[in-house]
Amino acid sequence: MIVLKFGGTSVGSAARVREAARIALSQPAPRVAVVSAASGVTNALLEAARAAARGDRTARAAAVLVIHDKHDEILGGIESPLQRKLAWNVVNEVQNVLDATLDEVEEAGGLSDAFSDRIVSTGEKCLATLMAATMRDLGHEAEAVFTDSIIATDGRHGSARPDRARTREHAEHLVQPLLEAGNTVVATGFIGFGPDGATTTLGRGGSDYSATLLGAALDADEVQIWTDVPGVLSADPRAVTSARVVPEISYDEAQELAHFGAKVLHPRTIRPAVALDIPVRILSTFLPNEPGTVVMREAPSDRIKAVTALKGLILMTLDVPELEDLAPAASAVFRVMHEQGVEILNVSQASSRRRMTYIVDAVTGGCANLQLLLEANLDDLEATITCHEHVAVLAAVGSGAAGTAASMSRMLTVLNREKVRVLALNQQTSSVAMISVVDECDAARAVAALHDAFIRPVVATSRARRPRRTALLSESLRVG
Ligand code: ADP
Ligand code: ASP
Ligand code: MG
């Protein structure tokens, strides 16, 4: 059983939906295709929701028009009048729910996270409907399923956490019979349902995560993430034009990359695959014959494979010079962060046990808010809290290599040469990644320089030996 996931740009027009359908149908059955909303639709839905909340009918209508136009264009690509009509009926019904929900938001004069989730879910629902109809148009049995009856989550709207055991039960009851009847199942990415039955979402870019969740729930042999780049690259190709495909990468390495900013995978994507040892392949719908990247338990590694940066973070230090024991302060910080839903990305403690350093996700209101919040909760601990906004984490990822003193020294030499101020450093005990914290404005320059230092020389050598195996991304794109 194979699960294939198609991202927004891979289903952004009638032609792209047809191409994605053909790719899915070329895989052996049984198969599940997980789809995102068409490119631009989720942003337009959020824009419509915000416009409705502030009662701006012109902006709401403009955003809704973008969505309707996109879906109409894809509908137009379905040749069979019957399939087009059937798909239109469902799309129209979903868009009516959208309108009714926008009316409710307008009436309430504000946008709750629950309403926001109900609104954005309509993008994936329309696309799943259109993709299934396109597959039937191509002569194959296909059924769309909306995963707000399958993927069970907690109630954290906008960033819900799945319940894998319950999801498995639902998938067995609702998806398996459709597969057994010979259908290709087309499932909505991104969405689930909370304890009260309301639609939830898994966070922006969450369709990747839906694919591995469904893959695990259905004991898939492989999950394929079909996107607009030919695999996981050695850096974000928008920032580093010489970035190249990494052919093989371990679960640990992929998780570090995804967590530290490689947008090609939602940060949580790999988790469900790890327990069941399901390989995850990243492939391009624009270059479907390229081998892509395979993510698996063990991948050969003796070097840094990729460099990435995650921006928009806060570096917070907590000084407790008078405290006998750091534990009460640390536990208070974790409690507050947990209660406020703030993710802590990295923690370190000074050997004198007088200072803790945290890298956290940016919070609403920035440093000022975070500081107020903590001061109110650490009142009796006499801690001094200092926040540094607009920082980025750089990660150089490669099992083994990241753990060596040579790599660390090289990284610092490069950053020093580039005059990048290093605010904090962390070489993880697992040796999968070297992490440095820098000012956000230095991140792009630092990534380019680290890529030059760690990746280019290695690829230049292997290219000399095997000229065509590691093609430049730009060459691959030219072929396309
Ligand atoms: P999809 O719509 O298919 O989910 P995304 O836009 O979410 O696609 O993710 C693919 C994008 O991720 C690429 O176009 C690329 O710009 C970006 N990206 C960032 N870092 C990396 C990386 N290390 N490797 C590949 N792509 C990356
Ligand atoms: N459509 C959602 C988003 O734009 C989910 C996804 O594309 O994975 O974030
Ligand atoms: Mg994505």
XYZ file of C-alpha atoms and ligand atoms in Angstrom:
517
model
C 0.000 0.000 0.000
C 1.360 3.376 -1.019
C 0.370 6.816 0.248
C 1.172 9.691 -2.108
C 0.867 13.315 -1.002
C 0.553 16.187 -3.464
C 1.327 19.720 -2.265
C -0.341 22.966 -3.334
C 1.815 23.796 -6.360
C 1.413 20.210 -7.591
C -2.370 20.669 -7.706
C -2.486 24.376 -8.550
C -4.283 24.136 -11.910
C -6.355 21.711 -13.994
C -3.199 20.576 -15.822
C -1.290 20.010 -12.564
C -4.208 18.080 -10.987
C -4.342 15.813 -14.054
C -0.590 15.241 -13.936
C -0.758 14.447 -10.190
C -3.680 12.056 -10.829
C -1.650 10.271 -13.517
C 1.338 9.950 -11.184
C -0.862 8.472 -8.429
C -2.610 6.087 -10.815
C 0.723 4.827 -12.150
C 1.496 3.356 -8.698
C 0.380 -0.175 -7.850
C -2.952 -0.438 -5.970
C -3.988 -0.144 -3.199
C -3.096 3.525 -2.978
C -4.158 6.636 -1.101
C -3.563 10.112 -2.504
C -3.443 12.886 0.108
C -3.977 16.373 -1.300
C -3.369 19.926 -0.147
C -5.540 22.838 -1.179
C -4.573 24.306 -4.578
C -1.710 26.809 -4.286
C -2.882 30.173 -2.985
C -6.234 28.853 -1.726
C -5.346 28.466 1.981
C -3.940 32.009 2.063
C -7.050 33.333 0.276
C -9.295 31.489 2.757
C -7.449 33.036 5.693
C -7.708 36.433 4.028
C -11.477 35.943 3.552
C -11.809 34.891 7.214
C -9.914 37.944 8.488
C -11.903 40.240 6.181
C -15.178 38.757 7.484
C -14.027 39.282 11.079
C -13.458 42.986 10.489
C -16.639 43.289 8.406
C -14.764 44.176 5.214
C -17.114 42.772 2.568
C -15.068 44.000 -0.412
C -11.905 42.216 0.734
C -13.920 39.104 1.652
C -15.554 38.986 -1.803
C -12.191 39.494 -3.542
C -10.615 36.594 -1.617
C -13.603 34.298 -2.208
C -13.451 35.102 -5.921
C -9.811 33.922 -6.076
C -10.908 30.608 -4.518
C -13.931 30.133 -6.800
C -11.887 30.973 -9.909
C -9.224 28.440 -8.982
C -11.753 25.653 -8.384
C -13.728 26.537 -11.528
C -10.566 26.300 -13.624
C -9.815 22.832 -12.209
C -13.451 21.754 -12.717
C -13.100 22.871 -16.353
C -10.324 20.297 -16.839
C -12.716 17.373 -16.095
C -13.848 16.156 -19.519
C -16.804 13.905 -18.626
C -19.941 16.082 -18.127
C -21.231 13.605 -15.525
C -18.032 13.665 -13.455
C -17.854 17.444 -13.790
C -21.452 17.798 -12.573
C -20.943 15.395 -9.643
C -17.788 17.209 -8.574
C -19.446 20.606 -8.969
C -22.302 19.538 -6.652
C -19.867 18.709 -3.837
C -17.591 21.721 -4.424
C -20.651 23.969 -4.408
C -21.867 22.425 -1.148
C -18.445 22.934 0.485
C -18.297 26.521 -0.765
C -21.773 27.125 0.700
C -20.453 25.955 4.075
C -17.582 28.404 3.591
C -20.000 31.294 2.927
C -22.187 30.378 5.907
C -19.139 30.188 8.211
C -17.839 33.543 6.945
C -21.282 35.011 7.735
C -21.042 33.623 11.272
C -17.570 35.147 11.685
C -18.857 38.497 10.425
C -21.734 38.365 12.877
C -19.431 37.467 15.775
C -17.062 40.292 14.770
C -14.047 38.107 15.482
C -12.291 34.994 14.265
C -11.844 32.079 16.664
C -9.292 29.356 15.887
C -12.165 26.866 15.549
C -13.885 28.991 12.877
C -10.569 29.538 11.151
C -10.019 25.754 10.936
C -13.528 25.161 9.567
C -12.907 27.828 6.936
C -9.446 26.698 5.761
C -10.516 23.034 5.656
C -12.767 23.856 2.692
C -9.678 24.270 0.464
C -8.548 20.669 0.968
C -12.150 19.379 0.724
C -12.692 21.002 -2.679
C -9.359 19.733 -3.981
C -9.913 16.136 -2.800
C -13.289 16.190 -4.544
C -11.751 17.558 -7.753
C -8.847 15.088 -7.681
C -11.135 12.058 -7.214
C -13.342 13.286 -10.079
C -10.242 13.748 -12.274
C -9.168 10.160 -11.537
C -12.640 8.862 -12.473
C -12.425 11.019 -15.586
C -9.217 9.116 -16.411
C -11.162 5.847 -16.115
C -10.280 4.724 -12.558
C -12.449 4.101 -9.504
C -11.741 6.815 -6.958
C -13.429 8.146 -3.814
C -12.741 11.358 -1.917
C -12.706 11.172 1.880
C -12.630 14.121 4.254
C -10.210 13.428 7.080
C -12.233 15.409 9.616
C -13.900 12.058 10.152
C -10.635 10.059 10.196
C -7.662 11.834 11.751
C -8.508 12.173 15.451
C -6.720 15.038 17.200
C -6.764 17.015 20.403
C -8.597 20.333 20.518
C -5.619 22.610 19.731
C -7.114 24.397 16.744
C -4.530 25.587 14.248
C -1.864 23.187 15.491
C -3.682 20.036 16.610
C -1.826 16.956 17.842
C -3.053 13.634 16.460
C -4.190 10.568 18.366
C -2.625 7.800 16.300
C -4.446 4.883 17.913
C -7.892 6.391 17.277
C -6.866 7.484 13.783
C -5.932 3.888 13.019
C -9.375 2.670 14.100
C -11.119 5.245 11.909
C -8.893 4.482 8.934
C -9.632 0.761 9.306
C -13.384 1.400 9.301
C -13.635 4.194 6.761
C -10.680 3.932 4.363
C -9.814 0.235 4.231
C -13.225 -0.882 2.831
C -12.955 1.697 0.034
C -9.490 0.412 -0.848
C -10.706 -3.198 -0.749
C -13.493 -2.260 -3.172
C -10.809 -1.239 -5.678
C -10.878 2.542 -5.214
C -8.004 4.922 -5.123
C -8.815 6.913 -1.997
C -8.219 10.649 -2.221
C -7.908 12.073 1.291
C -7.792 15.685 2.414
C -4.443 16.686 3.876
C -4.051 19.107 6.787
C -7.346 18.457 8.618
C -8.617 16.289 11.441
C -11.278 16.431 14.113
C -11.062 17.330 17.783
C -12.664 15.738 20.855
C -15.871 17.774 20.265
C -16.052 16.635 16.635
C -15.088 20.066 15.246
C -12.661 20.283 12.342
C -9.052 20.916 13.401
C -5.867 21.543 11.399
C -2.341 20.236 11.903
C -0.559 23.571 11.293
C 0.505 25.250 8.063
C 2.062 22.773 5.662
C 0.409 19.957 7.626
C -0.589 17.795 4.652
C 2.839 16.112 4.748
C 2.041 15.069 8.312
C -1.425 13.812 7.255
C 0.277 11.563 4.694
C 2.529 9.826 7.215
C -0.296 9.644 9.775
C -2.490 7.857 7.238
C 0.493 5.792 6.069
C 1.054 4.571 9.636
C -2.679 4.024 10.219
C -2.910 1.858 7.091
C 0.464 0.076 7.448
C 1.722 1.596 4.189
C 4.808 0.183 2.501
C 5.927 3.659 1.495
C 4.857 7.298 1.776
C 5.702 9.534 -1.172
C 5.721 13.323 -0.735
C 5.288 14.801 -4.231
C 6.272 18.465 -4.341
C 7.871 21.158 -6.500
C 11.540 20.288 -5.822
C 13.267 17.010 -6.770
C 13.915 15.916 -3.176
C 15.365 17.193 0.060
C 18.100 19.588 -1.010
C 21.346 20.510 0.704
C 19.810 23.964 1.418
C 16.686 25.933 0.605
C 17.033 26.423 -3.176
C 15.485 29.879 -2.886
C 18.430 30.940 -0.744
C 21.272 28.828 -2.187
C 21.131 28.313 -5.953
C 23.834 25.614 -5.886
C 21.744 23.424 -3.519
C 21.638 19.777 -4.581
C 19.489 16.753 -3.978
C 20.463 14.612 -0.985
C 19.704 11.071 -2.229
C 19.468 9.327 1.154
C 18.809 10.693 4.576
C 18.002 9.115 7.931
C 14.833 9.706 9.946
C 16.916 11.579 12.536
C 18.539 13.813 9.945
C 15.240 14.557 8.210
C 13.591 15.426 11.511
C 16.360 17.881 12.379
C 16.109 19.516 8.958
C 12.317 19.741 9.082
C 12.360 21.146 12.627
C 14.986 23.741 11.764
C 13.329 25.276 8.732
C 13.477 22.976 5.671
C 9.939 23.760 4.524
C 9.890 20.781 2.173
C 8.671 18.684 5.131
C 6.251 19.739 7.876
C 8.283 19.521 11.125
C 6.344 16.503 12.448
C 6.116 14.530 9.199
C 8.656 11.856 9.967
C 7.400 10.851 13.437
C 4.626 8.428 12.430
C 6.930 6.713 9.908
C 9.679 5.999 12.428
C 7.791 3.561 14.654
C 6.740 1.382 11.697
C 9.920 1.837 9.659
C 8.020 3.233 6.682
C 10.307 4.770 4.047
C 9.353 8.321 3.052
C 10.321 9.424 -0.456
C 10.381 13.063 -1.576
C 9.750 13.488 -5.297
C 8.949 16.228 -7.801
C 5.739 16.340 -9.837
C 7.646 18.600 -12.257
C 10.478 16.060 -12.713
C 8.711 12.766 -11.956
C 11.532 10.605 -13.300
C 14.166 11.950 -10.915
C 14.969 9.508 -8.070
C 14.348 12.083 -5.319
C 15.307 11.570 -1.689
C 14.531 8.549 0.431
C 14.223 8.981 4.183
C 14.862 5.766 6.113
C 16.122 4.488 9.454
C 19.811 4.315 8.547
C 21.392 6.295 5.748
C 25.092 6.312 4.888
C 26.657 9.334 6.507
C 30.143 10.661 6.968
C 29.566 14.323 6.169
C 27.291 17.294 6.602
C 24.420 16.745 4.173
C 22.389 19.933 4.444
C 22.316 23.349 6.048
C 19.157 25.084 7.078
C 17.902 28.120 9.017
C 14.778 28.792 11.025
C 13.983 32.443 11.575
C 11.570 34.410 13.731
C 12.717 32.983 17.078
C 13.441 34.406 20.519
C 16.577 33.724 22.551
C 15.733 33.990 26.221
C 18.165 33.773 29.111
C 17.221 33.256 32.699
C 19.767 34.221 35.354
C 19.230 32.993 38.876
C 22.358 34.038 40.805
C 20.766 33.624 44.234
C 18.979 30.370 43.734
C 20.421 27.255 45.426
C 18.799 24.994 42.921
C 17.882 25.765 39.306
C 15.107 23.178 39.080
C 12.195 25.309 40.409
C 12.963 28.078 37.882
C 13.349 25.601 35.029
C 10.134 23.826 35.907
C 8.234 27.142 36.138
C 9.510 28.159 32.681
C 8.434 24.860 31.122
C 5.011 25.029 32.803
C 4.347 28.565 31.584
C 5.506 27.770 28.042
C 3.366 24.647 27.964
C 0.290 26.465 29.249
C 0.773 29.225 26.680
C 1.417 26.752 23.823
C 4.889 28.204 23.166
C 7.284 25.691 21.662
C 10.793 25.480 23.126
C 13.237 24.511 20.389
C 16.433 24.290 22.357
C 17.617 24.552 25.949
C 21.054 24.769 27.509
C 22.301 25.296 31.010
C 25.503 27.007 32.100
C 27.866 24.743 34.004
C 27.714 27.117 36.977
C 23.978 26.316 37.076
C 23.200 30.006 37.263
C 21.918 30.522 33.731
C 19.480 28.757 31.435
C 19.181 29.618 27.755
C 16.031 28.863 25.779
C 15.290 29.234 22.094
C 11.543 29.612 21.684
C 9.065 30.244 18.916
C 8.102 33.878 18.502
C 5.022 34.691 20.590
C 2.269 37.201 20.034
C 3.500 40.497 21.393
C 7.148 39.383 21.104
C 9.741 39.676 23.845
C 7.848 42.224 25.891
C 4.921 39.847 26.327
C 7.086 36.832 27.010
C 9.016 38.709 29.637
C 5.868 39.960 31.392
C 4.404 36.496 31.370
C 7.466 34.867 32.892
C 8.092 37.611 35.424
C 4.533 37.187 36.681
C 5.104 33.448 37.113
C 8.650 33.530 38.480
C 7.901 36.245 40.961
C 9.355 34.620 44.039
C 12.439 33.126 42.335
C 14.424 36.336 41.812
C 15.268 35.450 38.262
C 16.466 37.989 35.715
C 14.990 37.359 32.303
C 16.580 38.736 29.145
C 15.074 38.337 25.697
C 16.653 38.752 22.297
C 14.161 38.958 19.449
C 14.583 38.209 15.717
C 17.087 35.410 16.044
C 17.570 32.414 13.770
C 18.811 28.910 14.403
C 21.281 27.560 11.864
C 21.536 23.791 11.653
C 24.225 21.824 9.841
C 22.875 18.285 9.613
C 24.689 15.008 9.025
C 24.898 12.055 11.424
C 28.385 11.437 12.675
C 29.979 14.421 10.989
C 28.036 16.914 13.066
C 29.516 15.374 16.206
C 33.165 15.935 15.314
C 35.373 18.715 16.619
C 36.611 19.261 13.054
C 33.085 20.115 11.845
C 32.436 22.390 14.784
C 35.701 24.229 14.294
C 34.998 24.618 10.590
C 31.564 26.016 11.281
C 32.944 28.605 13.695
C 35.752 29.542 11.316
C 33.243 30.151 8.533
C 30.915 32.199 10.739
C 33.838 34.222 12.041
C 35.109 34.901 8.513
C 31.620 36.062 7.511
C 31.476 38.302 10.599
C 28.359 36.527 11.839
C 27.861 37.042 15.569
C 27.185 33.697 17.280
C 24.718 34.139 20.143
C 24.614 30.510 21.278
C 25.890 27.127 20.208
C 24.743 23.567 20.669
C 26.252 20.355 19.433
C 23.624 17.768 20.145
C 24.612 14.676 21.993
C 23.056 12.586 19.207
C 25.611 14.176 16.817
C 22.987 14.580 14.119
C 23.119 18.368 13.959
C 25.282 21.311 14.933
C 23.180 24.244 15.980
C 24.175 27.892 16.217
C 21.987 30.840 17.052
C 22.575 34.059 15.139
C 20.808 37.328 14.419
C 18.071 36.791 11.845
C 19.596 39.353 9.482
C 22.789 37.234 9.255
C 21.039 33.916 8.589
C 20.965 33.931 4.773
C 24.635 34.906 4.512
C 25.591 32.288 7.096
C 23.671 29.482 5.354
C 25.276 30.306 1.996
C 28.756 30.350 3.520
C 28.240 27.098 5.476
C 26.848 25.424 2.354
C 29.923 26.527 0.437
C 32.204 25.174 3.131
C 30.514 21.835 3.876
C 28.612 20.765 0.764
C 30.217 22.177 -2.358
C 33.674 20.617 -1.985
C 32.161 17.164 -1.352
C 29.850 17.336 -4.337
C 32.595 18.733 -6.556
C 34.718 15.646 -5.742
C 31.910 13.120 -6.264
C 30.864 14.862 -9.494
C 34.398 14.441 -10.801
C 34.084 10.707 -10.132
C 30.452 10.146 -11.184
C 29.485 13.052 -13.399
C 25.710 12.501 -13.775
C 24.622 10.988 -10.461
C 24.512 14.207 -8.473
C 23.185 16.670 -10.991
C 22.954 20.316 -10.102
C 19.397 21.256 -9.243
C 19.529 23.990 -11.862
C 20.521 21.352 -14.440
C 17.603 19.126 -13.359
C 15.228 22.032 -13.623
C 16.513 22.864 -17.076
C 15.840 19.299 -18.161
C 12.237 19.817 -17.031
P 4.245 21.703 -1.079
O 3.269 22.750 -1.523
O 4.475 20.640 -2.103
O 3.937 21.158 0.279
P 6.243 23.435 0.066
O 6.302 24.803 -0.542
O 5.579 23.302 1.383
O 5.648 22.446 -1.012
O 7.725 22.840 0.240
C 8.586 22.812 -0.871
C 9.513 24.030 -0.816
O 10.362 23.905 0.328
C 10.476 24.135 -1.971
O 9.899 24.794 -3.067
C 11.638 24.900 -1.371
O 11.551 26.260 -1.706
C 11.449 24.794 0.139
N 12.624 24.258 0.841
C 13.202 24.820 1.928
N 14.257 24.116 2.319
C 14.370 23.058 1.486
C 15.280 21.961 1.381
N 16.303 21.778 2.228
N 15.078 21.063 0.385
C 14.056 21.214 -0.473
N 13.183 22.238 -0.443
C 13.324 23.155 0.523
N -3.074 23.900 2.619
C -2.353 23.924 3.878
C -1.374 25.089 3.892
O -1.278 25.831 2.926
C -1.702 22.615 4.186
C -0.602 22.174 3.233
O -0.470 22.730 2.147
O 0.120 21.236 3.572
O -0.730 25.280 4.887
Mg 4.393 21.831 2.228
